[in-house]
Amino acid sequence: MDYELVINANKQDVEIALLKDKVLSELHYEKAKTDFQVGDIYLGKIKRVIPSLNAAFVDVGYEKDAFLHYFDLGKQFSSLKKYTKEVKSGQRQNGDLSHFSLESDINKNGKIKEVVSSGNEVLVQIAKEPISSKGPRLTSELTLAGRFLVLVPFSNRISISQQIKDPQERERLKRLMTSIKAPNFGIIIRTVAQNKKVAELDSDLRSLMDRWEDLHKGFKNSSPPKRVLGELNKTTTVLRDLLDTNFTKINVNSTHLMEEVKSYVGKISPEKVEIVKLYKGKLNIFDAFDVNKQIKSAFGKKVVLPSGPYLIVEHTEAMHVIDVNSSNRKAQSTDHETNVLEINIEAAREIARLLKLRDM
C-alpha cells in the first residue's frame, strides 16, 4: 500500500491529507493559533469538583474550564501530585526521578473528591481539543511521544506494540530499554522501533528525557494557568507518527514549510528526504490530488459506496447514527443473504474510514 501526504498551507492554517493508494484516509487541520492542542501539557488549577460526575473542572486558560474525569487521572496520580508539590516548593531542582519514591496507585473505582480539591494545582495534558461550547478534555496520565518511543513518567513498565510480532525482536527491545531507561520512567515501544539500532533508540530516549526536563523548568516557577510544554506542530506530529517505508510522496505547496518538512524528515528518516516535493501547479493542491472531491463525498450526509449502496450519516445531540442502504446495487449472487453480507462488509470498511476521517 502506497502512502502519500498532501500538505496545503496558507496564511490562516495548514491542512494535511493522508492518502492510502489514492484514497483519503486521514485529514488533519492546524490553525495558526496552536494553543490547546492534543499533547500540550498545562499547569492548571481545580476550579470545581463535581461528585455526581466523578470529575472536576480545571482552569487551563481556555475560555471554558476543561474537563478532568476520575478515570483520566491515571493510576499514578498520587505520585504526580507529590512531584508537583515538591517542585513548586523548591524541594526538587530537576526532573530526575531516580530518588523519587513512587506513591501507591489510586483506587481504580475511587471518587475524585478523595484525591483533589478546589484550588489544587495539577499537571494535565490535553486529551481532546475544545469543540463548540465545550472546553478541552484532560488527562493527568502524562506521556511524551517520540519517533520510536513514548515516555511515561512515574512508571517502570515497558510495553511493546502488539504489531511487533517477532518474539526475538520483542525480547531484544525489552532488554535494551531495561538497560538504558532511567528509574521511574516507563516506556512504550512503538511499532516503528522494530529492527532499529541501539543508537537510534537511545537518541530518541535522550530527546524525550530532555523534553521532560523542559517540562520541569516550564512549571517550577509558574502560576496556573500556564502551558508548560507544547506538542510539536501538527505537520511534524503526523510525520513522526506515520512516516514509514510505505510512504512514496510528500507534496507541499509552501516553500518554507517544504524546507521544514525536509529538515524534519532528514532527522528521523534520512533515506526519505527525496520524497518531499514542492507542488508548483496552478490548481489548488487539494484539487490537483483529488482531495477536495473526496472530502465532499466523505463529509456529506449521504456517502455513496463504490458498488452502489450508500450510507446516511446523521449527527444527533447524543450520538452519530449510520444507516446502510442497498440502493440499486447489482446483485453479485442469487442468494439474498450473500448479497446482504457483501453490502455490509463494504459498508463496514467505509464506516471504519469515516470514523477516523471525521474524528467521530
CSV table of C-alpha atoms in Angstrom, one decimal:
chain,number,residue,atom,x,y,z
A,1,MET,CA,0.0,0.0,0.0
A,2,ASP,CA,1.3,3.4,-1.0
A,3,TYR,CA,1.1,6.3,1.5
A,4,GLU,CA,1.1,9.9,0.3
A,5,LEU,CA,0.9,13.1,2.2
A,6,VAL,CA,-0.6,16.2,0.7
A,7,ILE,CA,0.0,19.4,2.7
A,8,ASN,CA,-2.0,22.5,1.9
A,9,ALA,CA,-0.5,25.6,3.7
A,10,ASN,CA,-1.9,29.1,3.7
A,11,LYS,CA,-1.8,32.2,6.0
A,12,GLN,CA,-4.5,31.0,8.3
A,13,ASP,CA,-3.9,27.3,8.6
A,14,VAL,CA,-2.3,24.1,7.4
A,15,GLU,CA,-4.4,21.1,6.1
A,16,ILE,CA,-2.8,17.7,5.9
A,17,ALA,CA,-4.3,14.8,3.9
A,18,LEU,CA,-3.1,11.3,4.1
A,19,LEU,CA,-3.9,9.2,1.0
A,20,LYS,CA,-3.6,5.4,1.1
A,21,ASP,CA,-3.5,4.1,-2.5
A,22,LYS,CA,-5.0,7.5,-3.5
A,23,VAL,CA,-7.9,7.1,-1.1
A,24,LEU,CA,-8.3,9.8,1.6
A,25,SER,CA,-7.7,8.1,4.9
A,26,GLU,CA,-6.9,10.9,7.4
A,27,LEU,CA,-7.4,14.6,7.4
A,28,HIS,CA,-5.6,16.9,9.9
A,29,TYR,CA,-6.1,20.6,10.4
A,30,GLU,CA,-3.8,23.0,12.2
A,31,LYS,CA,-4.9,26.6,13.0
A,32,ALA,CA,-2.5,29.4,13.1
A,33,LYS,CA,-3.1,29.6,16.9
A,34,THR,CA,-1.8,26.4,18.3
A,35,ASP,CA,-2.8,26.5,22.0
A,36,PHE,CA,-4.8,23.6,23.5
A,37,GLN,CA,-3.5,21.0,21.0
A,38,VAL,CA,-3.7,17.3,21.9
A,39,GLY,CA,-0.5,16.6,23.8
A,40,ASP,CA,0.1,20.0,25.2
A,41,ILE,CA,0.8,19.9,29.0
A,42,TYR,CA,-0.5,22.6,31.3
A,43,LEU,CA,-0.2,23.6,34.9
A,44,GLY,CA,-3.9,24.1,35.8
A,45,LYS,CA,-6.0,24.8,38.9
A,46,ILE,CA,-9.0,22.8,40.0
A,47,LYS,CA,-12.0,25.2,39.9
A,48,ARG,CA,-14.9,22.8,40.8
A,49,VAL,CA,-15.2,19.2,41.9
A,50,ILE,CA,-18.4,17.6,40.8
A,51,PRO,CA,-19.0,14.4,42.7
A,52,SER,CA,-22.1,13.5,40.7
A,53,LEU,CA,-19.9,13.3,37.6
A,54,ASN,CA,-16.9,12.0,39.5
A,55,ALA,CA,-15.0,14.7,37.7
A,56,ALA,CA,-13.5,18.2,38.1
A,57,PHE,CA,-13.4,21.3,36.0
A,58,VAL,CA,-9.9,22.7,35.6
A,59,ASP,CA,-8.8,26.2,34.6
A,60,VAL,CA,-6.1,25.9,32.0
A,61,GLY,CA,-6.6,29.3,30.5
A,62,TYR,CA,-9.2,28.5,27.9
A,63,GLU,CA,-12.5,30.5,27.9
A,64,LYS,CA,-14.3,27.4,29.2
A,65,ASP,CA,-13.0,25.3,32.1
A,66,ALA,CA,-11.5,22.0,31.0
A,67,PHE,CA,-13.0,18.6,32.0
A,68,LEU,CA,-11.0,16.0,34.0
A,69,HIS,CA,-12.7,12.7,34.9
A,70,TYR,CA,-11.5,10.5,37.7
A,71,PHE,CA,-10.8,7.7,35.2
A,72,ASP,CA,-8.4,10.1,33.4
A,73,LEU,CA,-6.3,10.9,36.4
A,74,GLY,CA,-4.1,7.8,35.8
A,75,LYS,CA,-3.3,5.2,38.5
A,76,GLN,CA,-0.1,7.1,39.4
A,77,PHE,CA,-1.9,10.4,40.1
A,78,SER,CA,-0.7,10.4,43.7
A,79,SER,CA,2.9,10.3,42.5
A,80,LEU,CA,2.3,13.2,40.1
A,81,LYS,CA,0.6,15.2,42.8
A,82,LYS,CA,3.5,14.6,45.2
A,83,TYR,CA,6.1,15.5,42.5
A,84,THR,CA,4.2,18.7,41.6
A,85,LYS,CA,4.2,19.8,45.3
A,86,GLU,CA,7.9,19.1,45.6
A,87,VAL,CA,8.8,21.1,42.5
A,88,LYS,CA,6.6,24.0,43.4
A,89,SER,CA,8.0,24.2,47.0
A,90,GLY,CA,11.6,24.1,45.7
A,91,GLN,CA,12.4,20.7,47.1
A,92,ARG,CA,13.1,19.2,43.6
A,93,GLN,CA,15.5,21.2,41.4
A,94,ASN,CA,15.5,19.0,38.3
A,95,GLY,CA,13.4,16.3,36.6
A,96,ASP,CA,15.4,13.4,37.8
A,97,LEU,CA,13.2,10.7,39.4
A,98,SER,CA,16.0,8.3,40.4
A,99,HIS,CA,15.5,9.0,44.1
A,100,PHE,CA,11.8,9.7,43.9
A,101,SER,CA,9.6,7.4,45.9
A,102,LEU,CA,6.5,6.4,44.0
A,103,GLU,CA,3.2,6.5,45.8
A,104,SER,CA,0.7,3.7,45.7
A,105,ASP,CA,-1.8,3.5,42.8
A,106,ILE,CA,-5.1,5.3,43.4
A,107,ASN,CA,-8.2,3.2,43.7
A,108,LYS,CA,-9.5,2.5,40.2
A,109,ASN,CA,-13.1,2.7,41.5
A,110,GLY,CA,-12.5,5.7,43.7
A,111,LYS,CA,-14.1,9.1,43.9
A,112,ILE,CA,-12.5,12.3,42.7
A,113,LYS,CA,-13.3,14.2,45.8
A,114,GLU,CA,-11.0,11.8,47.7
A,115,VAL,CA,-7.9,12.9,45.7
A,116,VAL,CA,-8.4,16.5,44.5
A,117,SER,CA,-9.9,19.7,46.0
A,118,SER,CA,-10.8,23.1,44.6
A,119,GLY,CA,-7.7,25.2,44.4
A,120,ASN,CA,-5.3,22.3,43.9
A,121,GLU,CA,-2.6,22.9,41.2
A,122,VAL,CA,-2.4,20.0,38.8
A,123,LEU,CA,-0.3,19.0,35.8
A,124,VAL,CA,-2.6,17.9,33.0
A,125,GLN,CA,-2.4,17.0,29.3
A,126,ILE,CA,-4.8,17.9,26.6
A,127,ALA,CA,-6.5,14.6,25.6
A,128,LYS,CA,-9.2,16.2,23.3
A,129,GLU,CA,-9.2,19.7,21.9
A,130,PRO,CA,-12.0,22.1,22.7
A,131,ILE,CA,-15.0,21.9,20.4
A,132,SER,CA,-18.2,24.0,20.1
A,133,SER,CA,-19.1,25.2,23.6
A,134,LYS,CA,-17.0,22.6,25.4
A,135,GLY,CA,-13.6,23.2,26.9
A,136,PRO,CA,-10.7,20.7,26.4
A,137,ARG,CA,-10.8,17.1,27.8
A,138,LEU,CA,-7.9,16.4,30.1
A,139,THR,CA,-5.8,13.6,31.4
A,140,SER,CA,-3.2,13.5,34.2
A,141,GLU,CA,-1.6,10.4,32.8
A,142,LEU,CA,1.2,12.3,31.2
A,143,THR,CA,3.1,10.8,28.2
A,144,LEU,CA,5.7,12.3,25.9
A,145,ALA,CA,5.7,10.8,22.4
A,146,GLY,CA,8.9,10.4,20.3
A,147,ARG,CA,9.6,8.8,17.0
A,148,PHE,CA,10.2,5.3,18.3
A,149,LEU,CA,9.3,5.5,22.0
A,150,VAL,CA,6.7,7.0,24.3
A,151,LEU,CA,8.0,8.2,27.8
A,152,VAL,CA,5.6,7.5,30.7
A,153,PRO,CA,6.7,9.2,34.0
A,154,PHE,CA,6.0,7.6,37.4
A,155,SER,CA,6.1,4.1,36.0
A,156,ASN,CA,8.6,1.4,35.5
A,157,ARG,CA,6.6,-0.7,33.0
A,158,ILE,CA,7.9,-1.4,29.5
A,159,SER,CA,5.2,-2.1,26.9
A,160,ILE,CA,5.7,-3.1,23.3
A,161,SER,CA,3.4,-2.5,20.4
A,162,GLN,CA,1.3,-5.6,19.5
A,163,GLN,CA,2.2,-5.0,15.9
A,164,ILE,CA,5.7,-6.2,16.6
A,165,LYS,CA,5.2,-10.0,16.3
A,166,ASP,CA,8.7,-11.5,16.3
A,167,PRO,CA,9.3,-12.9,19.8
A,168,GLN,CA,13.1,-12.4,19.5
A,169,GLU,CA,12.7,-8.8,18.4
A,170,ARG,CA,10.3,-8.1,21.3
A,171,GLU,CA,12.8,-9.6,23.7
A,172,ARG,CA,15.6,-7.6,22.2
A,173,LEU,CA,13.7,-4.3,22.6
A,174,LYS,CA,12.6,-5.0,26.1
A,175,ARG,CA,16.1,-6.0,27.2
A,176,LEU,CA,17.5,-2.9,25.6
A,177,MET,CA,15.0,-0.5,27.2
A,178,THR,CA,15.5,-2.1,30.6
A,179,SER,CA,19.2,-1.4,30.3
A,180,ILE,CA,19.0,2.3,29.2
A,181,LYS,CA,15.9,3.8,30.6
A,182,ALA,CA,16.0,5.9,33.8
A,183,PRO,CA,14.4,4.7,37.0
A,184,ASN,CA,10.7,5.6,37.5
A,185,PHE,CA,10.2,6.2,33.8
A,186,GLY,CA,8.1,3.7,31.8
A,187,ILE,CA,8.5,3.2,28.1
A,188,ILE,CA,6.0,2.3,25.4
A,189,ILE,CA,7.9,0.9,22.3
A,190,ARG,CA,6.2,1.9,19.1
A,191,THR,CA,5.8,-0.2,16.0
A,192,VAL,CA,8.4,1.8,14.0
A,193,ALA,CA,11.0,0.8,16.6
A,194,GLN,CA,11.2,-2.6,15.1
A,195,ASN,CA,14.7,-3.6,14.0
A,196,LYS,CA,16.1,-0.1,14.8
A,197,LYS,CA,19.6,0.2,16.0
A,198,VAL,CA,20.6,0.9,19.7
A,199,ALA,CA,21.9,4.3,18.8
A,200,GLU,CA,18.6,5.4,17.2
A,201,LEU,CA,16.5,4.3,20.1
A,202,ASP,CA,18.9,5.8,22.7
A,203,SER,CA,18.9,9.1,20.8
A,204,ASP,CA,15.1,9.1,20.8
A,205,LEU,CA,15.0,8.4,24.6
A,206,ARG,CA,17.5,11.1,25.3
A,207,SER,CA,15.4,13.6,23.3
A,208,LEU,CA,12.3,12.6,25.4
A,209,MET,CA,14.2,13.0,28.6
A,210,ASP,CA,15.3,16.5,27.5
A,211,ARG,CA,11.6,17.3,26.9
A,212,TRP,CA,10.8,16.1,30.4
A,213,GLU,CA,13.5,18.4,31.8
A,214,ASP,CA,11.9,21.2,29.7
A,215,LEU,CA,8.6,20.5,31.3
A,216,HIS,CA,10.2,20.6,34.8
A,217,LYS,CA,11.7,24.0,34.0
A,218,GLY,CA,8.4,25.2,32.5
A,219,PHE,CA,6.3,24.9,35.6
A,220,LYS,CA,8.6,25.1,38.7
A,221,ASN,CA,8.3,28.9,38.9
A,222,SER,CA,5.0,29.3,37.1
A,223,SER,CA,1.5,30.0,38.3
A,224,PRO,CA,-1.6,28.4,36.8
A,225,PRO,CA,-3.0,28.5,34.2
A,226,LYS,CA,0.2,28.0,32.2
A,227,ARG,CA,1.2,25.9,29.2
A,228,VAL,CA,4.4,24.3,30.4
A,229,LEU,CA,5.2,22.1,27.4
A,230,GLY,CA,3.8,22.3,23.9
A,231,GLU,CA,3.3,19.5,21.5
A,232,LEU,CA,5.0,19.6,18.1
A,233,ASN,CA,3.2,21.3,15.3
A,234,LYS,CA,0.6,19.1,13.5
A,235,THR,CA,2.7,18.5,10.4
A,236,THR,CA,5.7,17.3,12.4
A,237,THR,CA,3.4,15.2,14.6
A,238,VAL,CA,1.8,13.5,11.6
A,239,LEU,CA,5.3,12.8,10.1
A,240,ARG,CA,6.6,11.5,13.5
A,241,ASP,CA,3.6,9.1,13.9
A,242,LEU,CA,3.1,7.9,10.4
A,243,LEU,CA,6.3,8.1,8.3
A,244,ASP,CA,7.5,4.6,7.4
A,245,THR,CA,8.7,2.6,4.4
A,246,ASN,CA,5.3,2.7,2.8
A,247,PHE,CA,5.5,6.5,2.1
A,248,THR,CA,6.1,7.3,-1.5
A,249,LYS,CA,5.4,11.1,-1.7
A,250,ILE,CA,5.0,14.1,0.4
A,251,ASN,CA,3.7,17.1,-1.6
A,252,VAL,CA,3.8,20.6,-0.1
A,253,ASN,CA,2.6,23.8,-1.7
A,254,SER,CA,4.7,26.1,0.5
A,255,THR,CA,8.5,26.6,0.0
A,256,HIS,CA,9.0,27.5,3.7
A,257,LEU,CA,7.0,24.5,5.0
A,258,MET,CA,8.6,22.2,2.5
A,259,GLU,CA,12.1,23.1,3.8
A,260,GLU,CA,10.8,22.5,7.4
A,261,VAL,CA,9.4,19.1,6.4
A,262,LYS,CA,12.6,18.1,4.6
A,263,SER,CA,14.6,19.1,7.6
A,264,TYR,CA,12.5,17.0,10.0
A,265,VAL,CA,12.4,14.0,7.6
A,266,GLY,CA,16.1,14.3,7.3
A,267,LYS,CA,16.4,13.9,11.1
A,268,ILE,CA,14.0,11.0,11.5
A,269,SER,CA,14.4,9.1,8.2
A,270,PRO,CA,17.2,10.5,6.0
A,271,GLU,CA,16.6,7.9,3.3
A,272,LYS,CA,13.1,9.5,2.7
A,273,VAL,CA,14.2,13.1,2.2
A,274,GLU,CA,13.9,12.8,-1.6
A,275,ILE,CA,10.2,12.0,-1.5
A,276,VAL,CA,9.4,15.6,-0.2
A,277,LYS,CA,8.4,17.6,-3.2
A,278,LEU,CA,7.3,21.2,-3.7
A,279,TYR,CA,4.0,21.5,-5.6
A,280,LYS,CA,4.1,24.2,-8.3
A,281,GLY,CA,0.9,23.6,-10.1
A,282,LYS,CA,-1.8,26.3,-10.9
A,283,LEU,CA,-4.6,24.3,-9.4
A,284,ASN,CA,-5.2,24.3,-5.6
A,285,ILE,CA,-3.1,21.4,-4.3
A,286,PHE,CA,-6.1,19.6,-2.8
A,287,ASP,CA,-7.9,19.8,-6.2
A,288,ALA,CA,-4.9,18.6,-8.1
A,289,PHE,CA,-4.6,15.4,-5.9
A,290,ASP,CA,-8.4,14.9,-5.8
A,291,VAL,CA,-8.6,15.6,-2.0
A,292,ASN,CA,-11.3,18.2,-2.1
A,293,LYS,CA,-13.6,15.9,-4.2
A,294,GLN,CA,-13.1,13.1,-1.6
A,295,ILE,CA,-13.7,15.5,1.3
A,296,LYS,CA,-17.1,16.5,-0.2
A,297,SER,CA,-18.1,12.9,-0.7
A,298,ALA,CA,-16.9,11.7,2.7
A,299,PHE,CA,-18.2,14.5,4.8
A,300,GLY,CA,-21.7,14.8,3.4
A,301,LYS,CA,-24.9,13.3,4.9
A,302,LYS,CA,-25.0,10.8,2.0
A,303,VAL,CA,-21.9,8.7,1.3
A,304,VAL,CA,-22.1,6.5,-1.8
A,305,LEU,CA,-20.1,3.3,-1.8
A,306,PRO,CA,-18.2,2.1,-4.9
A,307,SER,CA,-20.6,-0.7,-5.8
A,308,GLY,CA,-23.7,1.4,-5.5
A,309,PRO,CA,-25.1,1.2,-1.9
A,310,TYR,CA,-24.9,4.3,0.3
A,311,LEU,CA,-24.7,5.4,3.9
A,312,ILE,CA,-26.8,8.1,5.6
A,313,VAL,CA,-24.8,9.7,8.4
A,314,GLU,CA,-26.8,11.7,11.0
A,315,HIS,CA,-25.3,13.5,13.9
A,316,THR,CA,-27.8,14.0,16.8
A,317,GLU,CA,-27.1,15.7,20.1
A,318,ALA,CA,-26.3,12.4,21.8
A,319,MET,CA,-24.8,10.2,19.1
A,320,HIS,CA,-23.9,9.5,15.5
A,321,VAL,CA,-26.4,7.3,13.6
A,322,ILE,CA,-25.4,5.5,10.3
A,323,ASP,CA,-27.9,3.8,8.1
A,324,VAL,CA,-26.9,1.4,5.4
A,325,ASN,CA,-29.0,1.3,2.2
A,326,SER,CA,-28.5,-1.3,-0.6
A,327,SER,CA,-29.9,1.2,-3.2
A,328,ASN,CA,-29.6,-0.1,-6.8
A,329,ARG,CA,-26.6,-2.3,-6.2
A,330,LYS,CA,-26.4,-5.0,-8.9
A,331,ALA,CA,-26.5,-8.4,-7.1
A,332,GLN,CA,-23.4,-10.4,-7.4
A,333,SER,CA,-25.2,-13.6,-6.2
A,334,THR,CA,-28.7,-15.1,-6.5
A,335,ASP,CA,-28.6,-15.7,-2.7
A,336,HIS,CA,-30.1,-12.8,-0.8
A,337,GLU,CA,-28.1,-13.4,2.4
A,338,THR,CA,-24.8,-13.4,0.4
A,339,ASN,CA,-25.7,-10.1,-1.2
A,340,VAL,CA,-26.6,-8.6,2.2
A,341,LEU,CA,-23.3,-9.8,3.7
A,342,GLU,CA,-21.3,-8.3,0.8
A,343,ILE,CA,-23.1,-4.9,1.3
A,344,ASN,CA,-22.4,-4.9,5.0
A,345,ILE,CA,-18.8,-5.8,4.6
A,346,GLU,CA,-18.3,-3.0,2.1
A,347,ALA,CA,-20.2,-0.6,4.5
A,348,ALA,CA,-18.1,-1.7,7.5
A,349,ARG,CA,-14.9,-0.9,5.7
A,350,GLU,CA,-16.2,2.6,4.7
A,351,ILE,CA,-17.6,3.3,8.1
A,352,ALA,CA,-14.2,2.5,9.7
A,353,ARG,CA,-12.6,5.0,7.4
A,354,LEU,CA,-15.3,7.6,8.1
A,355,LEU,CA,-15.0,7.3,11.9
A,356,LYS,CA,-11.3,8.1,11.7
A,357,LEU,CA,-11.6,10.7,8.9
A,358,ARG,CA,-14.4,12.6,10.7
A,359,ASP,CA,-12.9,12.1,14.1
A,360,MET,CA,-16.2,10.7,15.3
